[in-house]
């Protein structure tokens, strides 16, 4: 059952430091650990902090492996809005992680089911995810697991909802540019992580935070499955934490 460790922070910078503390501890305990990583605006202060800590000699990423949650279908590593590019620019290019030790689903794969299977196998070969970072979508999606009538288990292709495309259009020149589908780790892939850190900031996420942790566990709110994970650390600012006290 859920063991929820809640960390309250004031600012995005503090959130980045609190999340980095967890990553640092995991990397110290297991220098070749596997990080599950996320994109979006919320993780940026964490990535800045991780970069700073390696520069300060506090963390060593040279043996760490990482697997990203998701990628837009149709966007390759050179596309400015691809999640591979996001990860390179915001983290990988600035730390000592080896390129072959970072995986992101291939948005250009022609055989998507085969690529998804290989992705799962790679994570398994690495021994599974030790620490999974998650943000949350306004509709409760984790990775790109959108609300639906079941919990998809493995890495798979998914149609993005209008709400998700709308929320992510800020990164594109127009809504028409936002891909209509994506490849995401499954709910099973995420739940298999030994430890999960969820980061949530902003008043606009208070309601979904409440639904995720205190509402019914339902695939209509994909993040609600976390209530069944034994080791979740929720780091949230005061505006999002309003959802804890509803
Ligand atoms: C995207 C990503 C999710 C992320 C979500 C929220 O949909 N696929 O992994 O959690 O956006 O992003 P933000 O932190 O920018 O609100």
mmCIF file with all atom_site columns, C-alpha atoms in Angstrom, residues 16-163:
data_model
loop_
_atom_site.group_PDB
_atom_site.id
_atom_site.type_symbol
_atom_site.label_atom_id
_atom_site.label_alt_id
_atom_site.label_comp_id
_atom_site.label_asym_id
_atom_site.label_entity_id
_atom_site.label_seq_id
_atom_site.pdbx_PDB_ins_code
_atom_site.Cartn_x
_atom_site.Cartn_y
_atom_site.Cartn_z
_atom_site.occupancy
_atom_site.B_iso_or_equiv
_atom_site.pdbx_formal_charge
_atom_site.auth_seq_id
_atom_site.auth_comp_id
_atom_site.auth_asym_id
_atom_site.auth_atom_id
_atom_site.pdbx_PDB_model_num
ATOM 1   C CA . UNK A 1 16  ? 14.747  21.004 -7.357  1.00 0.00 ? 16  UNK A CA 1
ATOM 2   C CA . UNK A 1 17  ? 17.020  20.685 -4.318  1.00 0.00 ? 17  UNK A CA 1
ATOM 3   C CA . UNK A 1 18  ? 14.635  18.365 -2.449  1.00 0.00 ? 18  UNK A CA 1
ATOM 4   C CA . UNK A 1 19  ? 14.279  16.084 -5.468  1.00 0.00 ? 19  UNK A CA 1
ATOM 5   C CA . UNK A 1 20  ? 18.039  16.217 -6.112  1.00 0.00 ? 20  UNK A CA 1
ATOM 6   C CA . UNK A 1 21  ? 18.632  15.058 -2.514  1.00 0.00 ? 21  UNK A CA 1
ATOM 7   C CA . UNK A 1 22  ? 16.711  11.855 -3.287  1.00 0.00 ? 22  UNK A CA 1
ATOM 8   C CA . UNK A 1 23  ? 18.565  11.286 -6.580  1.00 0.00 ? 23  UNK A CA 1
ATOM 9   C CA . UNK A 1 24  ? 21.912  11.981 -4.931  1.00 0.00 ? 24  UNK A CA 1
ATOM 10  C CA . UNK A 1 25  ? 21.199  9.433  -2.180  1.00 0.00 ? 25  UNK A CA 1
ATOM 11  C CA . UNK A 1 26  ? 20.168  6.778  -4.704  1.00 0.00 ? 26  UNK A CA 1
ATOM 12  C CA . UNK A 1 27  ? 23.260  7.386  -6.871  1.00 0.00 ? 27  UNK A CA 1
ATOM 13  C CA . UNK A 1 28  ? 25.566  7.234  -3.844  1.00 0.00 ? 28  UNK A CA 1
ATOM 14  C CA . UNK A 1 29  ? 24.026  3.942  -2.764  1.00 0.00 ? 29  UNK A CA 1
ATOM 15  C CA . UNK A 1 30  ? 24.190  2.514  -6.301  1.00 0.00 ? 30  UNK A CA 1
ATOM 16  C CA . UNK A 1 31  ? 26.555  4.345  -8.701  1.00 0.00 ? 31  UNK A CA 1
ATOM 17  C CA . UNK A 1 32  ? 25.226  2.391  -11.714 1.00 0.00 ? 32  UNK A CA 1
ATOM 18  C CA . UNK A 1 33  ? 21.583  2.949  -10.814 1.00 0.00 ? 33  UNK A CA 1
ATOM 19  C CA . UNK A 1 34  ? 18.793  3.401  -13.363 1.00 0.00 ? 34  UNK A CA 1
ATOM 20  C CA . UNK A 1 35  ? 16.936  6.712  -13.305 1.00 0.00 ? 35  UNK A CA 1
ATOM 21  C CA . UNK A 1 36  ? 13.512  7.006  -14.921 1.00 0.00 ? 36  UNK A CA 1
ATOM 22  C CA . UNK A 1 37  ? 13.274  10.588 -16.166 1.00 0.00 ? 37  UNK A CA 1
ATOM 23  C CA . UNK A 1 38  ? 10.495  12.970 -17.148 1.00 0.00 ? 38  UNK A CA 1
ATOM 24  C CA . UNK A 1 39  ? 10.081  16.062 -19.289 1.00 0.00 ? 39  UNK A CA 1
ATOM 25  C CA . UNK A 1 40  ? 7.853   19.138 -18.932 1.00 0.00 ? 40  UNK A CA 1
ATOM 26  C CA . UNK A 1 41  ? 8.533   22.380 -17.075 1.00 0.00 ? 41  UNK A CA 1
ATOM 27  C CA . UNK A 1 42  ? 8.382   21.000 -13.539 1.00 0.00 ? 42  UNK A CA 1
ATOM 28  C CA . UNK A 1 43  ? 11.619  18.929 -13.670 1.00 0.00 ? 43  UNK A CA 1
ATOM 29  C CA . UNK A 1 44  ? 13.786  21.807 -14.951 1.00 0.00 ? 44  UNK A CA 1
ATOM 30  C CA . UNK A 1 45  ? 14.926  23.079 -11.513 1.00 0.00 ? 45  UNK A CA 1
ATOM 31  C CA . UNK A 1 46  ? 15.847  19.486 -10.590 1.00 0.00 ? 46  UNK A CA 1
ATOM 32  C CA . UNK A 1 47  ? 17.937  19.066 -13.733 1.00 0.00 ? 47  UNK A CA 1
ATOM 33  C CA . UNK A 1 48  ? 19.703  22.382 -13.083 1.00 0.00 ? 48  UNK A CA 1
ATOM 34  C CA . UNK A 1 49  ? 20.456  21.227 -9.549  1.00 0.00 ? 49  UNK A CA 1
ATOM 35  C CA . UNK A 1 50  ? 21.773  17.838 -10.685 1.00 0.00 ? 50  UNK A CA 1
ATOM 36  C CA . UNK A 1 51  ? 24.103  19.546 -13.168 1.00 0.00 ? 51  UNK A CA 1
ATOM 37  C CA . UNK A 1 52  ? 25.350  21.907 -10.442 1.00 0.00 ? 52  UNK A CA 1
ATOM 38  C CA . UNK A 1 53  ? 25.918  19.046 -8.012  1.00 0.00 ? 53  UNK A CA 1
ATOM 39  C CA . UNK A 1 54  ? 28.017  17.082 -10.462 1.00 0.00 ? 54  UNK A CA 1
ATOM 40  C CA . UNK A 1 55  ? 30.076  20.198 -11.206 1.00 0.00 ? 55  UNK A CA 1
ATOM 41  C CA . UNK A 1 56  ? 30.543  20.618 -7.445  1.00 0.00 ? 56  UNK A CA 1
ATOM 42  C CA . UNK A 1 57  ? 31.774  17.015 -7.194  1.00 0.00 ? 57  UNK A CA 1
ATOM 43  C CA . UNK A 1 58  ? 28.785  15.807 -5.193  1.00 0.00 ? 58  UNK A CA 1
ATOM 44  C CA . UNK A 1 59  ? 27.361  13.369 -7.762  1.00 0.00 ? 59  UNK A CA 1
ATOM 45  C CA . UNK A 1 60  ? 28.996  11.228 -10.440 1.00 0.00 ? 60  UNK A CA 1
ATOM 46  C CA . UNK A 1 61  ? 26.784  10.284 -13.385 1.00 0.00 ? 61  UNK A CA 1
ATOM 47  C CA . UNK A 1 62  ? 29.471  8.374  -15.294 1.00 0.00 ? 62  UNK A CA 1
ATOM 48  C CA . UNK A 1 63  ? 28.003  4.952  -14.461 1.00 0.00 ? 63  UNK A CA 1
ATOM 49  C CA . UNK A 1 64  ? 24.342  5.968  -14.153 1.00 0.00 ? 64  UNK A CA 1
ATOM 50  C CA . UNK A 1 65  ? 21.790  4.761  -16.722 1.00 0.00 ? 65  UNK A CA 1
ATOM 51  C CA . UNK A 1 66  ? 18.563  6.565  -17.601 1.00 0.00 ? 66  UNK A CA 1
ATOM 52  C CA . UNK A 1 67  ? 15.307  5.698  -19.330 1.00 0.00 ? 67  UNK A CA 1
ATOM 53  C CA . UNK A 1 68  ? 12.834  8.415  -20.244 1.00 0.00 ? 68  UNK A CA 1
ATOM 54  C CA . UNK A 1 69  ? 9.124   8.074  -19.788 1.00 0.00 ? 69  UNK A CA 1
ATOM 55  C CA . UNK A 1 70  ? 7.958   9.095  -23.221 1.00 0.00 ? 70  UNK A CA 1
ATOM 56  C CA . UNK A 1 71  ? 8.433   10.665 -26.645 1.00 0.00 ? 71  UNK A CA 1
ATOM 57  C CA . UNK A 1 72  ? 6.188   12.255 -29.257 1.00 0.00 ? 72  UNK A CA 1
ATOM 58  C CA . UNK A 1 73  ? 5.466   10.017 -32.208 1.00 0.00 ? 73  UNK A CA 1
ATOM 59  C CA . UNK A 1 74  ? 6.983   11.445 -35.365 1.00 0.00 ? 74  UNK A CA 1
ATOM 60  C CA . UNK A 1 75  ? 9.582   13.659 -33.692 1.00 0.00 ? 75  UNK A CA 1
ATOM 61  C CA . UNK A 1 76  ? 13.243  12.697 -34.015 1.00 0.00 ? 76  UNK A CA 1
ATOM 62  C CA . UNK A 1 77  ? 16.226  13.747 -31.871 1.00 0.00 ? 77  UNK A CA 1
ATOM 63  C CA . UNK A 1 78  ? 16.833  16.818 -34.029 1.00 0.00 ? 78  UNK A CA 1
ATOM 64  C CA . UNK A 1 79  ? 13.324  18.186 -33.646 1.00 0.00 ? 79  UNK A CA 1
ATOM 65  C CA . UNK A 1 80  ? 13.424  21.112 -31.186 1.00 0.00 ? 80  UNK A CA 1
ATOM 66  C CA . UNK A 1 81  ? 10.359  19.823 -29.330 1.00 0.00 ? 81  UNK A CA 1
ATOM 67  C CA . UNK A 1 82  ? 11.329  16.165 -29.147 1.00 0.00 ? 82  UNK A CA 1
ATOM 68  C CA . UNK A 1 83  ? 11.834  14.847 -25.653 1.00 0.00 ? 83  UNK A CA 1
ATOM 69  C CA . UNK A 1 84  ? 15.231  13.385 -26.673 1.00 0.00 ? 84  UNK A CA 1
ATOM 70  C CA . UNK A 1 85  ? 16.356  16.890 -27.594 1.00 0.00 ? 85  UNK A CA 1
ATOM 71  C CA . UNK A 1 86  ? 14.843  18.277 -24.366 1.00 0.00 ? 86  UNK A CA 1
ATOM 72  C CA . UNK A 1 87  ? 16.853  15.780 -22.328 1.00 0.00 ? 87  UNK A CA 1
ATOM 73  C CA . UNK A 1 88  ? 20.082  16.506 -24.202 1.00 0.00 ? 88  UNK A CA 1
ATOM 74  C CA . UNK A 1 89  ? 19.718  20.263 -23.776 1.00 0.00 ? 89  UNK A CA 1
ATOM 75  C CA . UNK A 1 90  ? 18.494  20.295 -20.204 1.00 0.00 ? 90  UNK A CA 1
ATOM 76  C CA . UNK A 1 91  ? 20.524  17.490 -18.675 1.00 0.00 ? 91  UNK A CA 1
ATOM 77  C CA . UNK A 1 92  ? 22.526  14.931 -20.642 1.00 0.00 ? 92  UNK A CA 1
ATOM 78  C CA . UNK A 1 93  ? 24.812  17.382 -22.487 1.00 0.00 ? 93  UNK A CA 1
ATOM 79  C CA . UNK A 1 94  ? 25.901  18.857 -19.148 1.00 0.00 ? 94  UNK A CA 1
ATOM 80  C CA . UNK A 1 95  ? 26.638  15.748 -17.085 1.00 0.00 ? 95  UNK A CA 1
ATOM 81  C CA . UNK A 1 96  ? 29.017  12.801 -17.468 1.00 0.00 ? 96  UNK A CA 1
ATOM 82  C CA . UNK A 1 97  ? 26.321  10.222 -18.290 1.00 0.00 ? 97  UNK A CA 1
ATOM 83  C CA . UNK A 1 98  ? 27.387  8.124  -21.286 1.00 0.00 ? 98  UNK A CA 1
ATOM 84  C CA . UNK A 1 99  ? 25.222  8.575  -24.409 1.00 0.00 ? 99  UNK A CA 1
ATOM 85  C CA . UNK A 1 100 ? 24.759  4.801  -24.692 1.00 0.00 ? 100 UNK A CA 1
ATOM 86  C CA . UNK A 1 101 ? 23.416  4.798  -21.151 1.00 0.00 ? 101 UNK A CA 1
ATOM 87  C CA . UNK A 1 102 ? 20.486  7.083  -21.951 1.00 0.00 ? 102 UNK A CA 1
ATOM 88  C CA . UNK A 1 103 ? 17.372  5.780  -23.641 1.00 0.00 ? 103 UNK A CA 1
ATOM 89  C CA . UNK A 1 104 ? 14.274  7.651  -24.831 1.00 0.00 ? 104 UNK A CA 1
ATOM 90  C CA . UNK A 1 105 ? 11.542  5.909  -26.867 1.00 0.00 ? 105 UNK A CA 1
ATOM 91  C CA . UNK A 1 106 ? 12.239  6.345  -30.587 1.00 0.00 ? 106 UNK A CA 1
ATOM 92  C CA . UNK A 1 107 ? 9.603   8.686  -31.991 1.00 0.00 ? 107 UNK A CA 1
ATOM 93  C CA . UNK A 1 108 ? 10.617  7.760  -35.537 1.00 0.00 ? 108 UNK A CA 1
ATOM 94  C CA . UNK A 1 109 ? 10.407  3.967  -35.149 1.00 0.00 ? 109 UNK A CA 1
ATOM 95  C CA . UNK A 1 110 ? 8.583   2.295  -38.016 1.00 0.00 ? 110 UNK A CA 1
ATOM 96  C CA . UNK A 1 111 ? 7.790   -0.858 -36.051 1.00 0.00 ? 111 UNK A CA 1
ATOM 97  C CA . UNK A 1 112 ? 6.458   0.671  -32.858 1.00 0.00 ? 112 UNK A CA 1
ATOM 98  C CA . UNK A 1 113 ? 5.438   -2.542 -31.027 1.00 0.00 ? 113 UNK A CA 1
ATOM 99  C CA . UNK A 1 114 ? 8.955   -3.974 -31.608 1.00 0.00 ? 114 UNK A CA 1
ATOM 100 C CA . UNK A 1 115 ? 10.579  -0.756 -30.410 1.00 0.00 ? 115 UNK A CA 1
ATOM 101 C CA . UNK A 1 116 ? 8.356   -0.758 -27.290 1.00 0.00 ? 116 UNK A CA 1
ATOM 102 C CA . UNK A 1 117 ? 9.279   -4.345 -26.531 1.00 0.00 ? 117 UNK A CA 1
ATOM 103 C CA . UNK A 1 118 ? 12.987  -3.621 -26.943 1.00 0.00 ? 118 UNK A CA 1
ATOM 104 C CA . UNK A 1 119 ? 12.581  -0.620 -24.623 1.00 0.00 ? 119 UNK A CA 1
ATOM 105 C CA . UNK A 1 120 ? 11.047  -2.783 -21.901 1.00 0.00 ? 120 UNK A CA 1
ATOM 106 C CA . UNK A 1 121 ? 13.765  -5.410 -22.392 1.00 0.00 ? 121 UNK A CA 1
ATOM 107 C CA . UNK A 1 122 ? 16.542  -2.845 -22.064 1.00 0.00 ? 122 UNK A CA 1
ATOM 108 C CA . UNK A 1 123 ? 15.142  -1.578 -18.758 1.00 0.00 ? 123 UNK A CA 1
ATOM 109 C CA . UNK A 1 124 ? 14.828  -5.160 -17.566 1.00 0.00 ? 124 UNK A CA 1
ATOM 110 C CA . UNK A 1 125 ? 18.423  -5.953 -18.642 1.00 0.00 ? 125 UNK A CA 1
ATOM 111 C CA . UNK A 1 126 ? 19.565  -2.971 -16.632 1.00 0.00 ? 126 UNK A CA 1
ATOM 112 C CA . UNK A 1 127 ? 17.843  -4.471 -13.590 1.00 0.00 ? 127 UNK A CA 1
ATOM 113 C CA . UNK A 1 128 ? 14.794  -2.183 -13.538 1.00 0.00 ? 128 UNK A CA 1
ATOM 114 C CA . UNK A 1 129 ? 14.301  1.463  -12.633 1.00 0.00 ? 129 UNK A CA 1
ATOM 115 C CA . UNK A 1 130 ? 15.700  2.400  -9.225  1.00 0.00 ? 130 UNK A CA 1
ATOM 116 C CA . UNK A 1 131 ? 14.262  5.880  -9.062  1.00 0.00 ? 131 UNK A CA 1
ATOM 117 C CA . UNK A 1 132 ? 11.439  7.165  -11.239 1.00 0.00 ? 132 UNK A CA 1
ATOM 118 C CA . UNK A 1 133 ? 10.722  10.875 -11.593 1.00 0.00 ? 133 UNK A CA 1
ATOM 119 C CA . UNK A 1 134 ? 7.137   11.829 -12.423 1.00 0.00 ? 134 UNK A CA 1
ATOM 120 C CA . UNK A 1 135 ? 5.275   15.036 -13.100 1.00 0.00 ? 135 UNK A CA 1
ATOM 121 C CA . UNK A 1 136 ? 1.511   15.056 -13.480 1.00 0.00 ? 136 UNK A CA 1
ATOM 122 C CA . UNK A 1 137 ? -0.746  16.204 -16.298 1.00 0.00 ? 137 UNK A CA 1
ATOM 123 C CA . UNK A 1 138 ? -3.896  18.186 -15.490 1.00 0.00 ? 138 UNK A CA 1
ATOM 124 C CA . UNK A 1 139 ? -5.977  15.125 -16.377 1.00 0.00 ? 139 UNK A CA 1
ATOM 125 C CA . UNK A 1 140 ? -3.861  12.883 -14.122 1.00 0.00 ? 140 UNK A CA 1
ATOM 126 C CA . UNK A 1 141 ? -1.652  11.453 -16.849 1.00 0.00 ? 141 UNK A CA 1
ATOM 127 C CA . UNK A 1 142 ? 1.760   10.101 -15.916 1.00 0.00 ? 142 UNK A CA 1
ATOM 128 C CA . UNK A 1 143 ? 4.268   9.846  -18.734 1.00 0.00 ? 143 UNK A CA 1
ATOM 129 C CA . UNK A 1 144 ? 1.731   10.031 -21.549 1.00 0.00 ? 144 UNK A CA 1
ATOM 130 C CA . UNK A 1 145 ? -0.651  7.468  -20.031 1.00 0.00 ? 145 UNK A CA 1
ATOM 131 C CA . UNK A 1 146 ? -3.895  9.278  -20.673 1.00 0.00 ? 146 UNK A CA 1
ATOM 132 C CA . UNK A 1 147 ? -7.204  8.615  -18.877 1.00 0.00 ? 147 UNK A CA 1
ATOM 133 C CA . UNK A 1 148 ? -8.848  5.512  -20.325 1.00 0.00 ? 148 UNK A CA 1
ATOM 134 C CA . UNK A 1 149 ? -10.797 2.490  -19.153 1.00 0.00 ? 149 UNK A CA 1
ATOM 135 C CA . UNK A 1 150 ? -7.838  0.287  -18.216 1.00 0.00 ? 150 UNK A CA 1
ATOM 136 C CA . UNK A 1 151 ? -4.248  0.655  -17.043 1.00 0.00 ? 151 UNK A CA 1
ATOM 137 C CA . UNK A 1 152 ? -1.908  -0.054 -19.999 1.00 0.00 ? 152 UNK A CA 1
ATOM 138 C CA . UNK A 1 153 ? 0.887   -2.208 -18.611 1.00 0.00 ? 153 UNK A CA 1
ATOM 139 C CA . UNK A 1 154 ? 3.850   -1.930 -20.976 1.00 0.00 ? 154 UNK A CA 1
ATOM 140 C CA . UNK A 1 155 ? 5.470   0.737  -23.140 1.00 0.00 ? 155 UNK A CA 1
ATOM 141 C CA . UNK A 1 156 ? 2.998   1.509  -25.937 1.00 0.00 ? 156 UNK A CA 1
ATOM 142 C CA . UNK A 1 157 ? 1.698   4.038  -28.429 1.00 0.00 ? 157 UNK A CA 1
ATOM 143 C CA . UNK A 1 158 ? -1.048  6.354  -27.199 1.00 0.00 ? 158 UNK A CA 1
ATOM 144 C CA . UNK A 1 159 ? -3.364  8.972  -28.690 1.00 0.00 ? 159 UNK A CA 1
ATOM 145 C CA . UNK A 1 160 ? -2.963  12.273 -26.883 1.00 0.00 ? 160 UNK A CA 1
ATOM 146 C CA . UNK A 1 161 ? -6.097  13.917 -25.501 1.00 0.00 ? 161 UNK A CA 1
ATOM 147 C CA . UNK A 1 162 ? -7.188  17.390 -26.547 1.00 0.00 ? 162 UNK A CA 1
ATOM 148 C CA . UNK A 1 163 ? -6.362  18.595 -23.010 1.00 0.00 ? 163 UNK A CA 1
#
